[in-house]
CSV table of C-alpha atoms in Angstrom, one decimal:
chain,number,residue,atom,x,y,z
R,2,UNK,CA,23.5,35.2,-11.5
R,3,UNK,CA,24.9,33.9,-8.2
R,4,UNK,CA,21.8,33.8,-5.5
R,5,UNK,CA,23.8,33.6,-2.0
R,6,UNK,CA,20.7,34.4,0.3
R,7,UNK,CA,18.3,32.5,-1.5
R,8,UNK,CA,20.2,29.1,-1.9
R,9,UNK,CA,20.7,29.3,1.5
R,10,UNK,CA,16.9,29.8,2.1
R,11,UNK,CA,16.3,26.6,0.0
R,12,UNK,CA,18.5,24.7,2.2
R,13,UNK,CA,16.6,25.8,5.2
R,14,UNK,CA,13.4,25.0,3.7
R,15,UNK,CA,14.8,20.8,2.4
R,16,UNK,CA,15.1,20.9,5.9
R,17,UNK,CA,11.9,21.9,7.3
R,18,UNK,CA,10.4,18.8,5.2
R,19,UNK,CA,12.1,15.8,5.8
R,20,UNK,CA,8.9,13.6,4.3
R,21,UNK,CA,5.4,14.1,3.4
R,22,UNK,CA,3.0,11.5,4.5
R,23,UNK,CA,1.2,8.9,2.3
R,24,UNK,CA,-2.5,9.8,2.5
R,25,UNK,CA,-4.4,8.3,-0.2
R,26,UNK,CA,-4.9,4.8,-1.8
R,27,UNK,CA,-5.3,3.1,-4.9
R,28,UNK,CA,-7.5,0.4,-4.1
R,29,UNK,CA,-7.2,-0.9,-7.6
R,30,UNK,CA,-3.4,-1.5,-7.5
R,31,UNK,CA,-3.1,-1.6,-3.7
R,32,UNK,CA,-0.4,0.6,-2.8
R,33,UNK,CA,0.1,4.1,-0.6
R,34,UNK,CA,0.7,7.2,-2.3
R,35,UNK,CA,0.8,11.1,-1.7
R,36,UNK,CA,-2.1,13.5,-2.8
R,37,UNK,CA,-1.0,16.7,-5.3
R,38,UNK,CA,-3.0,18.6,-2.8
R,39,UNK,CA,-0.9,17.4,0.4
R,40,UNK,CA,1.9,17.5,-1.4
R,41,UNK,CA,1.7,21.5,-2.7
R,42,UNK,CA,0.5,22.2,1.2
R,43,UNK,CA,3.3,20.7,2.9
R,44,UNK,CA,5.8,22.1,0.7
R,45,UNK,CA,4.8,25.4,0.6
R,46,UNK,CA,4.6,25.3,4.7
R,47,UNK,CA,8.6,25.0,4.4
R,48,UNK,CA,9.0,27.3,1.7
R,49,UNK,CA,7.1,30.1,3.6
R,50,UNK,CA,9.4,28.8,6.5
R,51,UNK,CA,12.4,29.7,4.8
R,52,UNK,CA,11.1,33.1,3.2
R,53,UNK,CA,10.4,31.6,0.1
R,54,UNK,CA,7.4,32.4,-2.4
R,55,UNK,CA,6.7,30.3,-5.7
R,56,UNK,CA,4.4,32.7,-8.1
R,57,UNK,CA,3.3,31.6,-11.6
R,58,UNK,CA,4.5,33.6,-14.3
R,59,UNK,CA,3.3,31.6,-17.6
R,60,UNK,CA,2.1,28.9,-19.1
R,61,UNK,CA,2.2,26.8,-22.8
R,62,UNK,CA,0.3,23.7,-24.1
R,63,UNK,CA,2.3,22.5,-26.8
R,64,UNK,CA,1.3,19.4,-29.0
R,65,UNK,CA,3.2,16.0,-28.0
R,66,UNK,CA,2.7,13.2,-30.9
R,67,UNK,CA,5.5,11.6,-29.5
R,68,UNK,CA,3.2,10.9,-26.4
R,69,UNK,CA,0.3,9.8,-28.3
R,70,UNK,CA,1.0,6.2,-27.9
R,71,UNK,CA,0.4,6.8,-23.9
R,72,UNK,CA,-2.5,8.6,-24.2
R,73,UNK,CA,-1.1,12.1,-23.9
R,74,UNK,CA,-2.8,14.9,-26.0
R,75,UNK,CA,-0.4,17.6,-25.1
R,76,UNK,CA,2.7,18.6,-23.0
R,77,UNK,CA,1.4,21.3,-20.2
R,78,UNK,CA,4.6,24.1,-19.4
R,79,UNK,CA,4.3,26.1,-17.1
R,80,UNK,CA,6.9,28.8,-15.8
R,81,UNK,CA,7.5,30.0,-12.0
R,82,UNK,CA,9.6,32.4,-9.9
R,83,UNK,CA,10.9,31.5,-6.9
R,84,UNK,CA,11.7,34.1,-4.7
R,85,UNK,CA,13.3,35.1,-1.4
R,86,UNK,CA,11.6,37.2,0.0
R,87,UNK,CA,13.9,38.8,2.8
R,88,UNK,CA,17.1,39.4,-0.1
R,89,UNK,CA,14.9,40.2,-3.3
R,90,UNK,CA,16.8,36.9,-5.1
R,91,UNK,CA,14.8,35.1,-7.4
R,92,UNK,CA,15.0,32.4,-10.0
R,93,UNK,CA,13.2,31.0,-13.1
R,94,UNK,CA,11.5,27.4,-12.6
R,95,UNK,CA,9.8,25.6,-15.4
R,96,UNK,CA,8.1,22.5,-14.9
R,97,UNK,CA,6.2,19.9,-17.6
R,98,UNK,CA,3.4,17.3,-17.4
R,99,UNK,CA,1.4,15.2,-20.3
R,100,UNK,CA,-2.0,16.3,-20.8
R,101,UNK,CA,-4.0,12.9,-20.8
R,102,UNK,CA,-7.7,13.0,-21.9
R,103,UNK,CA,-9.7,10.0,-21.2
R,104,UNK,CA,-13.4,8.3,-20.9
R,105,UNK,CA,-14.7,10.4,-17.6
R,106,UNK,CA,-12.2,13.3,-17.7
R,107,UNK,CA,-12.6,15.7,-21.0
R,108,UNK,CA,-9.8,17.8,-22.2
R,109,UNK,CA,-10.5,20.8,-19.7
R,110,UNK,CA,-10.6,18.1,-16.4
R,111,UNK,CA,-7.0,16.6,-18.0
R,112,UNK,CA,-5.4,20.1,-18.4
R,113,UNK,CA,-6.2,21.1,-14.9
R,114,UNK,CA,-4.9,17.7,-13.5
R,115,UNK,CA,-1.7,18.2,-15.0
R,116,UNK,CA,-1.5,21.6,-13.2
R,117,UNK,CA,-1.8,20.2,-9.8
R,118,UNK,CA,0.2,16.9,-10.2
R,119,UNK,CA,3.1,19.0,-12.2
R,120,UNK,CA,3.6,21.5,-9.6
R,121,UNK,CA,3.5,18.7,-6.5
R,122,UNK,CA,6.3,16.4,-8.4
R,123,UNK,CA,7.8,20.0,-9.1
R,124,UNK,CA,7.8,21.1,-5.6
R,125,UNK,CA,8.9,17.4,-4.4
R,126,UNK,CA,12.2,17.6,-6.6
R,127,UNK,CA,12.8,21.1,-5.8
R,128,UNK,CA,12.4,20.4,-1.8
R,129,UNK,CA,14.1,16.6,-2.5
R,130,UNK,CA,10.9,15.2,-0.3
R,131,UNK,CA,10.6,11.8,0.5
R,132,UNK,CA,7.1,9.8,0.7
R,133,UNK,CA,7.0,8.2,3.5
R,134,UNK,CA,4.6,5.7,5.5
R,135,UNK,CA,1.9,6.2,8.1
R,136,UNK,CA,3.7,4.2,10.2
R,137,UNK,CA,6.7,6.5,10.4
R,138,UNK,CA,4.5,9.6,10.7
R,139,UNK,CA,6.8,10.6,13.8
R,140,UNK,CA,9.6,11.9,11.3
R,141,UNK,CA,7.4,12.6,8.4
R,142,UNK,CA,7.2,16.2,9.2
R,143,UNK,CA,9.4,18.6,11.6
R,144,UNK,CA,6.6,19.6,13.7
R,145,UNK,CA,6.7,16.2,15.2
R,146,UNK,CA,10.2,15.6,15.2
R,147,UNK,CA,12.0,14.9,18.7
R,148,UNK,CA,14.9,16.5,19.9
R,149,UNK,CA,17.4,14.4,19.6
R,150,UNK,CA,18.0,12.3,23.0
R,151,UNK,CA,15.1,13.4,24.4
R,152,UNK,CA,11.9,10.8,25.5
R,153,UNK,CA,9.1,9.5,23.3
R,154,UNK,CA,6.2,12.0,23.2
R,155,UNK,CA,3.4,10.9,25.6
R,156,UNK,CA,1.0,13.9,25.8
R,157,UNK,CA,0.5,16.3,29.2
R,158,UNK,CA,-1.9,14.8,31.7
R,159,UNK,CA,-2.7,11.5,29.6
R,160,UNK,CA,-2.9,8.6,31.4
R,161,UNK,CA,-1.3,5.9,29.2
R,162,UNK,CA,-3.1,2.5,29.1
R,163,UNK,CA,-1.1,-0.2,30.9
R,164,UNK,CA,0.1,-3.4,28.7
R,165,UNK,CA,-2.0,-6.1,28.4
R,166,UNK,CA,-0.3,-9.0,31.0
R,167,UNK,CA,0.1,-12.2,29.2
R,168,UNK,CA,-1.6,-15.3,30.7
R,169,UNK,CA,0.9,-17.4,32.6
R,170,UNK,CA,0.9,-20.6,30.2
R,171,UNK,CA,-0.7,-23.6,31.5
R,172,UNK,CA,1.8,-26.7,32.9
R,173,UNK,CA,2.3,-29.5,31.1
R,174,UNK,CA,0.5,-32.4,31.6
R,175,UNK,CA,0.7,-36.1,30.3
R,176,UNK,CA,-2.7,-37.7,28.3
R,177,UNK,CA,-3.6,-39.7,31.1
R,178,UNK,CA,-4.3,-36.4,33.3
R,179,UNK,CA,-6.2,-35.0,30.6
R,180,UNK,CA,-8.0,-38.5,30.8
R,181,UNK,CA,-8.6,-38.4,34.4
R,182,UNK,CA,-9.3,-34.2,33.9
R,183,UNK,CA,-12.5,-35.5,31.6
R,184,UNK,CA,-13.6,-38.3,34.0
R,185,UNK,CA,-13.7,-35.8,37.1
R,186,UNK,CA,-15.1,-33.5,35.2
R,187,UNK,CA,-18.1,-35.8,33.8
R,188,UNK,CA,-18.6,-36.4,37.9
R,189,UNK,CA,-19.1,-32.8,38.3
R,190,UNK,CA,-15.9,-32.4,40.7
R,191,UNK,CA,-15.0,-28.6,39.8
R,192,UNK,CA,-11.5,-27.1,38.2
R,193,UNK,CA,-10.4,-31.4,37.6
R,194,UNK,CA,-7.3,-30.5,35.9
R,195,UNK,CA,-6.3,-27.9,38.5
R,196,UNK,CA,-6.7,-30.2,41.4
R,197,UNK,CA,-5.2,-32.9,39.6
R,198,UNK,CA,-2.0,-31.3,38.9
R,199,UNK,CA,-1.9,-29.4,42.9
R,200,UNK,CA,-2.5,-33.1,43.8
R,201,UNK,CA,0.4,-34.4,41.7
R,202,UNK,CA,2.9,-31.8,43.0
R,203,UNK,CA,1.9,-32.3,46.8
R,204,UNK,CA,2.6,-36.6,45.8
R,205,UNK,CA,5.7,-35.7,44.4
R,206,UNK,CA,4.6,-36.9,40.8
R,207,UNK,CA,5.6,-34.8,37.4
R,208,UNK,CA,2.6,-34.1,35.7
R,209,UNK,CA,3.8,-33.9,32.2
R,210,UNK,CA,4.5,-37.6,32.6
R,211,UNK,CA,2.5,-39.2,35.5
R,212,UNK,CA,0.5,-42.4,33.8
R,213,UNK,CA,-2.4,-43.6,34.7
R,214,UNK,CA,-1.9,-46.0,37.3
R,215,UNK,CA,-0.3,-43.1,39.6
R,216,UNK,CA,-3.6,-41.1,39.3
R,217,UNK,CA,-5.5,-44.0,40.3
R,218,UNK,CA,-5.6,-43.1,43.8
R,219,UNK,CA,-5.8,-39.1,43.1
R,220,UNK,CA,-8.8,-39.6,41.1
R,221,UNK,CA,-10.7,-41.6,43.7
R,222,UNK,CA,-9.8,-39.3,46.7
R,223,UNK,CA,-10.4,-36.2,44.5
R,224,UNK,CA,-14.7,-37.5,43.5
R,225,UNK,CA,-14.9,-38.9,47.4
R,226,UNK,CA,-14.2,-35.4,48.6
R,227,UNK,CA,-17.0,-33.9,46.3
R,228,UNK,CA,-19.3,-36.8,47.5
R,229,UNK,CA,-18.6,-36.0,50.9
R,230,UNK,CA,-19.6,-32.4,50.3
């Protein structure tokens, strides 16, 4: 039966949810995923958006010995109506999720995880939501979406901290004024290289390549002045 008003709803609500954000770990396999529980919240948030409700209407546990191999005890079905709440339109859902006993999580543990991870993978085909990563949280959801063309977000009377200013890099200099840097240095004339290479420029000499004979002079002028003080 043809469900004009509530197709339209649906559309409204993939909207609403352009991505759900990653928010827990597996720190045995190292990667990002999505929580069941986030998942279900999020996607309900745009269904209510819309005027769409989700209620359960059934559920089956059905043997699966074609699953054994992977672990799975069962096959968990479980029925829902979605519904529009503003037209009355509604229609049938069914979703399906192994039942997967194991050492730490007995049969009644299994069957209620399959309950919340089969109606979050339900709700993420049925709202076509991305996963998507922390570091594109700006987009993940459309309460913190921009309008289009208008400035990043800052936040009403928050100062934002100024950039760091990089350090100007140091000048060039040849190993004979690092040489002659050390020597002034171990004759306790302060900043050596500093006043070697001011010294330099005001003689006209480059000091990425002045040798040592050049500095000579420099040198001896440069510890006479500090004796003189």
């Amino acid at each position: 039966m043809p469900s004009p008003n509530l197709s339209a709803a649906l559309v409204v609500a993939q909207r609403h949810l352009p991505g759900v954000l990653k928010d827990a770990a597996n720190t045995f396999h190292r990667y990002k995923y999505v929580s069941s529980e986030s998942m279900i919240r999020e996607c309900r948030a745009a269904l209510h958006e819309a005027g769409l409700a989700l209620i359960p209407v059934s559920e089956t546990i059905r043997p699966a010995p074609e699953l054994a191999a992977f672990g799975a005890a069962a096959v968990l079905s479980a029925s829902w109506e979605l519904f529009h709440g503003p037209s009355g339109e509604s229609t049938p859902l069914t979703w399906e999720w192994p039942v997967v006993p194991e050492k730490g999580r007995p049969l009644d543990k299994a069957l209620a995880s399959a309950r919340t991870t089969g109606l979050g993978y339900g709700l993420r085909d049925l709202l076509l939501a991305p996963r998507v990563d922390h570091e594109d949280d700006m987009d993940w959801s459309g309460r913190d979406r921009q309008p289009e063309g208008a400035p990043p977000a800052t936040g009403k009377g928050i100062k934002q901290p100024a950039a760091p200013s990089k350090p100007a890099d140091p000048p060039p200099v040849s190993t004979s004024m690092l040489a002659a840097a050390k020597y002034l240095e171990d004759q306790g004339v302060p900043a050596p290289l500093e006043r070697l290479v001011k010294a330099c420029e005001q003689a006209g000499l480059d000091p990425s390549t002045v040798a040592k004979p050049a500095l000579s002079g420099i040198v001896k002028a440069l510890v006479s002045q500090k004796e003189a003080k």
